[in-house]
mmCIF file of C-alpha atoms in Angstrom:
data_model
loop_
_atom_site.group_PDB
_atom_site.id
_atom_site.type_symbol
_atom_site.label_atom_id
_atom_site.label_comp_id
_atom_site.label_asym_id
_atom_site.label_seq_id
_atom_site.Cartn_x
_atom_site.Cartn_y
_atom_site.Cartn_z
ATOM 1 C CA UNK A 1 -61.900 38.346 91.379
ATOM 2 C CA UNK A 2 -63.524 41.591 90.996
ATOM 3 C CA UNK A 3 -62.611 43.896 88.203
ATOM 4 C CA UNK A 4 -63.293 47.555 88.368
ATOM 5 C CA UNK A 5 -64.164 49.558 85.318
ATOM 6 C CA UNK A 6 -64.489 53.304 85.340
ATOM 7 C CA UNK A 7 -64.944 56.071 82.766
ATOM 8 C CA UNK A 8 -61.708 57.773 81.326
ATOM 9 C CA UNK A 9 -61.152 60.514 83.771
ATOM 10 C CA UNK A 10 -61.161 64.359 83.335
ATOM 11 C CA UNK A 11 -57.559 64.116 83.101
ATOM 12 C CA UNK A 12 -57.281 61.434 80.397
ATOM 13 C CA UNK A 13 -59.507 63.798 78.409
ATOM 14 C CA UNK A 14 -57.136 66.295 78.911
ATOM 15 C CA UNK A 15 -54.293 64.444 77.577
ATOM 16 C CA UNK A 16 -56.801 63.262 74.691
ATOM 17 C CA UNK A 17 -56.800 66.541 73.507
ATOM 18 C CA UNK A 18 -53.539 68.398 74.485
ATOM 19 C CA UNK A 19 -51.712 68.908 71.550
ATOM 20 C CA UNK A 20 -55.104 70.188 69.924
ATOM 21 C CA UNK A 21 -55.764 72.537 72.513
ATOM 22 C CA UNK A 22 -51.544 73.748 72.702
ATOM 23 C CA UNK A 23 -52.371 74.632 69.262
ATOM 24 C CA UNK A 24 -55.306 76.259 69.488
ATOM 25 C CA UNK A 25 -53.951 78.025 72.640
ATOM 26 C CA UNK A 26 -50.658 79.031 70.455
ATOM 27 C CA UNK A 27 -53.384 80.409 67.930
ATOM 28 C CA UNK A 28 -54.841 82.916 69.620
ATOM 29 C CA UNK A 29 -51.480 84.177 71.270
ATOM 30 C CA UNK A 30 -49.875 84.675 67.806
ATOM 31 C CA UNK A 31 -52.714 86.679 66.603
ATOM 32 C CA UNK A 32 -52.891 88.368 69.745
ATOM 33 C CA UNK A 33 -49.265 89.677 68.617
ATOM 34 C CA UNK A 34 -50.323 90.337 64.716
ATOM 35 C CA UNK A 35 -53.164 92.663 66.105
ATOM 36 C CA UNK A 36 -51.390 94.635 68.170
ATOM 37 C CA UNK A 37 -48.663 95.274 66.554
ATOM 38 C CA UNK A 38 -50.651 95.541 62.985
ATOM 39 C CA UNK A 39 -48.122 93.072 61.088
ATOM 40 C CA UNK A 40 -50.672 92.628 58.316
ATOM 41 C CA UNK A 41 -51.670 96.356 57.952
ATOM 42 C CA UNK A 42 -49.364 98.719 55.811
ATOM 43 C CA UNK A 43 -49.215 102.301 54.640
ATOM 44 C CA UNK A 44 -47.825 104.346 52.160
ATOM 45 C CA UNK A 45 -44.680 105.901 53.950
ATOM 46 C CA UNK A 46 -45.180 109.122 54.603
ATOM 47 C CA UNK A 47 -42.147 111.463 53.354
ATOM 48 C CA UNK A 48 -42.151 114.035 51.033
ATOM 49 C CA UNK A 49 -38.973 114.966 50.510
ATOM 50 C CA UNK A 50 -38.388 111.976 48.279
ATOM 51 C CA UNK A 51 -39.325 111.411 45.136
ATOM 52 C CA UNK A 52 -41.997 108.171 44.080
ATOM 53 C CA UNK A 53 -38.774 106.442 42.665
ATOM 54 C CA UNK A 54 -36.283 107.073 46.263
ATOM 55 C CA UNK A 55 -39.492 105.925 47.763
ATOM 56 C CA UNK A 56 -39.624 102.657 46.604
ATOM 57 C CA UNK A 57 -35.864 101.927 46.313
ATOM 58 C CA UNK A 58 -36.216 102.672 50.265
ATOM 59 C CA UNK A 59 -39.052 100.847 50.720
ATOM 60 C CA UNK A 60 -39.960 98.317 48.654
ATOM 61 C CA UNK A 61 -43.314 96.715 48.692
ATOM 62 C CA UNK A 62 -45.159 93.848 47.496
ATOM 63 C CA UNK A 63 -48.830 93.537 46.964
ATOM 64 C CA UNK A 64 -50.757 90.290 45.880
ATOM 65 C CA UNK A 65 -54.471 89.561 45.642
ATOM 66 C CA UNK A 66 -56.900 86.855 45.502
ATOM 67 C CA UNK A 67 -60.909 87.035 44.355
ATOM 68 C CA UNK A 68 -63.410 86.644 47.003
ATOM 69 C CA UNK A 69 -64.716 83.124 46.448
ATOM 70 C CA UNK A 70 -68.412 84.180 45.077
ATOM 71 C CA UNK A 71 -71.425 81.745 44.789
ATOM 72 C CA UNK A 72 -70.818 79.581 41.938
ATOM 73 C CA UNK A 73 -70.753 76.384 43.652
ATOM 74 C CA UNK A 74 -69.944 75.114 47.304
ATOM 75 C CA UNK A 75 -66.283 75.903 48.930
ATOM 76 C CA UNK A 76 -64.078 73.369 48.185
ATOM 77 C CA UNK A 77 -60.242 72.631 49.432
ATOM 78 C CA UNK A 78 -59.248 74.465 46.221
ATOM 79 C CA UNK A 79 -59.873 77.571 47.350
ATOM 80 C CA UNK A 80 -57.892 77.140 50.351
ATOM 81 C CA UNK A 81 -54.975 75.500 48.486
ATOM 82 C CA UNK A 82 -55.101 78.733 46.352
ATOM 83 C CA UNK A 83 -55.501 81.597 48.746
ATOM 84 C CA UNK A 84 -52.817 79.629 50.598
ATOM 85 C CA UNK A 85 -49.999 80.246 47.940
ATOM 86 C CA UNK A 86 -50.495 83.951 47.727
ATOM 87 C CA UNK A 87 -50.555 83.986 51.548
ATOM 88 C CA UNK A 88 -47.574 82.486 51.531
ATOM 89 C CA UNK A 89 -45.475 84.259 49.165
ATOM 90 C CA UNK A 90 -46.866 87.451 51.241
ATOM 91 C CA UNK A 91 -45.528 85.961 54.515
ATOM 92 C CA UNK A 92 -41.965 85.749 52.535
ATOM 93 C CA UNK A 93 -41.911 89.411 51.091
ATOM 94 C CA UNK A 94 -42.429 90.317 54.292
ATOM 95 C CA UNK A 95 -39.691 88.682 55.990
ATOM 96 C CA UNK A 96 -37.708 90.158 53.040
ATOM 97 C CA UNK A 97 -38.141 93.303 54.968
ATOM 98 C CA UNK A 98 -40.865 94.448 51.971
ATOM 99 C CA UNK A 99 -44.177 96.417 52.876
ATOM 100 C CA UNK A 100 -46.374 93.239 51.517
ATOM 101 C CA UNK A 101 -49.756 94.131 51.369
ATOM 102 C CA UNK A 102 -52.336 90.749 50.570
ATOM 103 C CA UNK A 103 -55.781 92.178 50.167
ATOM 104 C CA UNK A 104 -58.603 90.678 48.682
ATOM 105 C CA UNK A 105 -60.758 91.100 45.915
ATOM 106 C CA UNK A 106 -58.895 93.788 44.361
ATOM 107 C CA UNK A 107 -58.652 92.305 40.663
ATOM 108 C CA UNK A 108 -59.702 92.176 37.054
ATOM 109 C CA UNK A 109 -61.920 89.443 36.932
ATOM 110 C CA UNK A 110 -65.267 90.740 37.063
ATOM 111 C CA UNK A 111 -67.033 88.781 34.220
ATOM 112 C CA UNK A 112 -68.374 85.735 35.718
ATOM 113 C CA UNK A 113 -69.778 87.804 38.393
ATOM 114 C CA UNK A 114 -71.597 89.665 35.667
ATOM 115 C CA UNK A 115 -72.006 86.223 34.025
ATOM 116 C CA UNK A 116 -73.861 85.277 37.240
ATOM 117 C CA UNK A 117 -75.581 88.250 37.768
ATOM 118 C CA UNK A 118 -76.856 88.071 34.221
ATOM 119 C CA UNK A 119 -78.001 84.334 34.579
ATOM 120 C CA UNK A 120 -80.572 86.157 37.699
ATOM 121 C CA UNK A 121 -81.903 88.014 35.458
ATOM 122 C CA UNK A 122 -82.940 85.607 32.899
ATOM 123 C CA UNK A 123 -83.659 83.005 35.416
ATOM 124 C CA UNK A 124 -86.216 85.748 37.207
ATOM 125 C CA UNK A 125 -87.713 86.685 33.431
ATOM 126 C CA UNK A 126 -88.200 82.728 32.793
ATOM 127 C CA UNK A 127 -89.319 81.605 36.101
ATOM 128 C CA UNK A 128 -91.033 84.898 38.079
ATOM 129 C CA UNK A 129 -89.483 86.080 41.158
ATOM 130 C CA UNK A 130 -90.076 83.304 43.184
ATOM 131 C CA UNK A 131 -88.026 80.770 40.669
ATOM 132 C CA UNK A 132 -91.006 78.187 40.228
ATOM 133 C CA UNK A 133 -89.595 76.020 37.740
ATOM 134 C CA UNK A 134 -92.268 74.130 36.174
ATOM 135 C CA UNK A 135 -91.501 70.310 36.225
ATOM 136 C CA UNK A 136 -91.732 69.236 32.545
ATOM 137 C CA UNK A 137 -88.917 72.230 31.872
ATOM 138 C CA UNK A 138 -87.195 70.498 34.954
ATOM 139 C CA UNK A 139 -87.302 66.906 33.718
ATOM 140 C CA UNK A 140 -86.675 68.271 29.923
ATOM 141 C CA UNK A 141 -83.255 70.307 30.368
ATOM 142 C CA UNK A 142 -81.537 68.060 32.450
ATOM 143 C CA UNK A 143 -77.968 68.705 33.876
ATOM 144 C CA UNK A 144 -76.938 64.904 33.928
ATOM 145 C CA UNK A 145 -77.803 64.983 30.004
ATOM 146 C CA UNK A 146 -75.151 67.768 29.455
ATOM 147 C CA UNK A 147 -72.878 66.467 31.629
ATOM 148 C CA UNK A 148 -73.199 62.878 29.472
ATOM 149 C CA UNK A 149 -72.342 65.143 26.316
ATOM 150 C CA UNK A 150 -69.401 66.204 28.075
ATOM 151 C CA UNK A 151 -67.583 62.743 28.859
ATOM 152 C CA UNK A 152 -64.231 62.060 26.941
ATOM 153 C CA UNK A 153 -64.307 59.761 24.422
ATOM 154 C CA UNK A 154 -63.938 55.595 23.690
ATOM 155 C CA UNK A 155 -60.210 55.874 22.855
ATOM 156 C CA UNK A 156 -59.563 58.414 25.815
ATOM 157 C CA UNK A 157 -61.668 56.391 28.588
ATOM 158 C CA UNK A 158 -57.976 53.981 28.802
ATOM 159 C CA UNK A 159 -56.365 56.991 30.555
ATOM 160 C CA UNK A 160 -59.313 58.780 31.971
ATOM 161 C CA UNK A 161 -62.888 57.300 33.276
ATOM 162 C CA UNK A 162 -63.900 60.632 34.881
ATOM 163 C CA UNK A 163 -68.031 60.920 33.939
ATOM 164 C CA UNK A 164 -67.980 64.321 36.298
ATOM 165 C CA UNK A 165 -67.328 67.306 34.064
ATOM 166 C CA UNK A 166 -66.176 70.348 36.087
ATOM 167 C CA UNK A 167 -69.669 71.677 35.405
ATOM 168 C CA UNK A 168 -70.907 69.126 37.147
ATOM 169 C CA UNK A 169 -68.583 69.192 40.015
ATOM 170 C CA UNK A 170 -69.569 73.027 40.283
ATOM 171 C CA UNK A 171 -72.907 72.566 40.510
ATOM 172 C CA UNK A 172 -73.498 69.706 41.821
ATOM 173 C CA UNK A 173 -77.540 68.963 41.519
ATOM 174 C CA UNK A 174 -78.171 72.371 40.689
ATOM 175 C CA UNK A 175 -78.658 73.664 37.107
ATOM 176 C CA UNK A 176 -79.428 76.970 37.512
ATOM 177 C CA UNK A 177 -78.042 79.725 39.613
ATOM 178 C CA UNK A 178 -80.454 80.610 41.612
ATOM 179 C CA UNK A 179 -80.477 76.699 43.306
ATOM 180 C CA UNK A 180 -76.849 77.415 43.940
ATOM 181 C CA UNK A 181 -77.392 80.160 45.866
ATOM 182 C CA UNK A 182 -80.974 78.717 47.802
ATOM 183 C CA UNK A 183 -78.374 75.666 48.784
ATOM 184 C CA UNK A 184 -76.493 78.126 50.637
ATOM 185 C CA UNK A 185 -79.521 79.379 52.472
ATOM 186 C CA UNK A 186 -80.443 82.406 51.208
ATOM 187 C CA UNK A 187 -84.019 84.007 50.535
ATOM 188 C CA UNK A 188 -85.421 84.118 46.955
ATOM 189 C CA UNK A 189 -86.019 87.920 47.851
ATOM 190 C CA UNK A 190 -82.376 88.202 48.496
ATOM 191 C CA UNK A 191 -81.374 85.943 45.682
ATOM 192 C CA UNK A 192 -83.232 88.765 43.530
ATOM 193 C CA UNK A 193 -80.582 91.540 44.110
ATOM 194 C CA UNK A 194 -77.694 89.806 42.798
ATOM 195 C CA UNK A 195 -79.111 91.199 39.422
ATOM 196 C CA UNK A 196 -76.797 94.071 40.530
ATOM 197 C CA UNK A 197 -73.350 92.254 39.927
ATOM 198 C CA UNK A 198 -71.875 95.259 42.323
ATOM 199 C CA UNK A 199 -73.870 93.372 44.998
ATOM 200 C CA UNK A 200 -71.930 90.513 44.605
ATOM 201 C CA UNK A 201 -68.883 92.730 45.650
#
């Protein structure tokens, strides 16, 4: 007896990969919708014959924020799970019938940009502007060493065996800032402007 064997067909792929592409499909209709009619944008309502107070009673709003996730280390699934909870409670207000407004970056947490932006600046004044990092200061200032110092102690190791500090798990093989940033592809000459911490914004 002969048996015939043949390739999935053009149609089993389709199947394969229906509910993905329903998704996808349902995707792009929904933000179709949120463009047009500008669901995510808001504006101060504009009527002056009522006072700041009448204003808000009529319309009341909601605003939450989130930082832009700046070069400290590679994106991770926490910032995601973060971003997601403010999006979230945004999507609520709204249905609330609030004006919610979620924009990012507008917050007070500006020091470790200017932490980062200062660690450029002493990195460029120890290493030049092209960040050659001679190899006996490479070997001698180790990041697993620190990270070693770090690790919980005998009587703790029972509930926790964790070596990786969240240093570590930050910056991975990287010790100083300026390998952070190379890992994520950009130029040394580039690198060299994030002295400014208002580029980093």
């Amino acid at each position: 007896m002969t048996q015939i064997t043949s390739d999935p067909s053009a149609a089993d792929a389709a199947k394969k990969f229906a509910k993905r592409d329903a998704l996808v499909a349902n995707e792009k209709l929904w933000q179709k919708e949120w463009e047009e009619r500008k669901v995510f944008e808001t504006d101060m309502p504009d009527d002056t014959s009522m006072t700041i107070e009448e204003l808000h009673k009529k319309h009341p709003k909601w605003m939450g924020t989130f930082p832009f996730p700046y070069m400290n280390g590679t994106l991770h699934l926490g910032h995601a799970f973060s971003v997601s909870k403010v999006e979230f409670a945004a999507g609520w207000e709204r249905l609330k019938g609030k004006r919610a407004l979620f924009s990012f970056g507008f917050h007070v947490t500006g020091m470790p940009i200017k932490a980062s932006a200062d660690k450029i600046v002493r990195e460029i004044e120890m290493f030049g502007p092209d960040f050659a990092v001679p190899e006996e200061a490479d070997a001698a200032d180790d990041l697993g060493d620190k990270v070693a110092d770090m690790t919980v102690s005998d009587a703790a190791a029972q509930n926790f065996r964790g070596k990786k500090s969240k240093v570590a798990a930050k910056f991975g093989m990287h010790k100083y800032q300026f390998q952070v940033m190379q890992s994520q592809g950009m130029s040394n000459a580039e690198i060299a402007k994030f002295v400014d911490a208002n580029y980093w914004l």
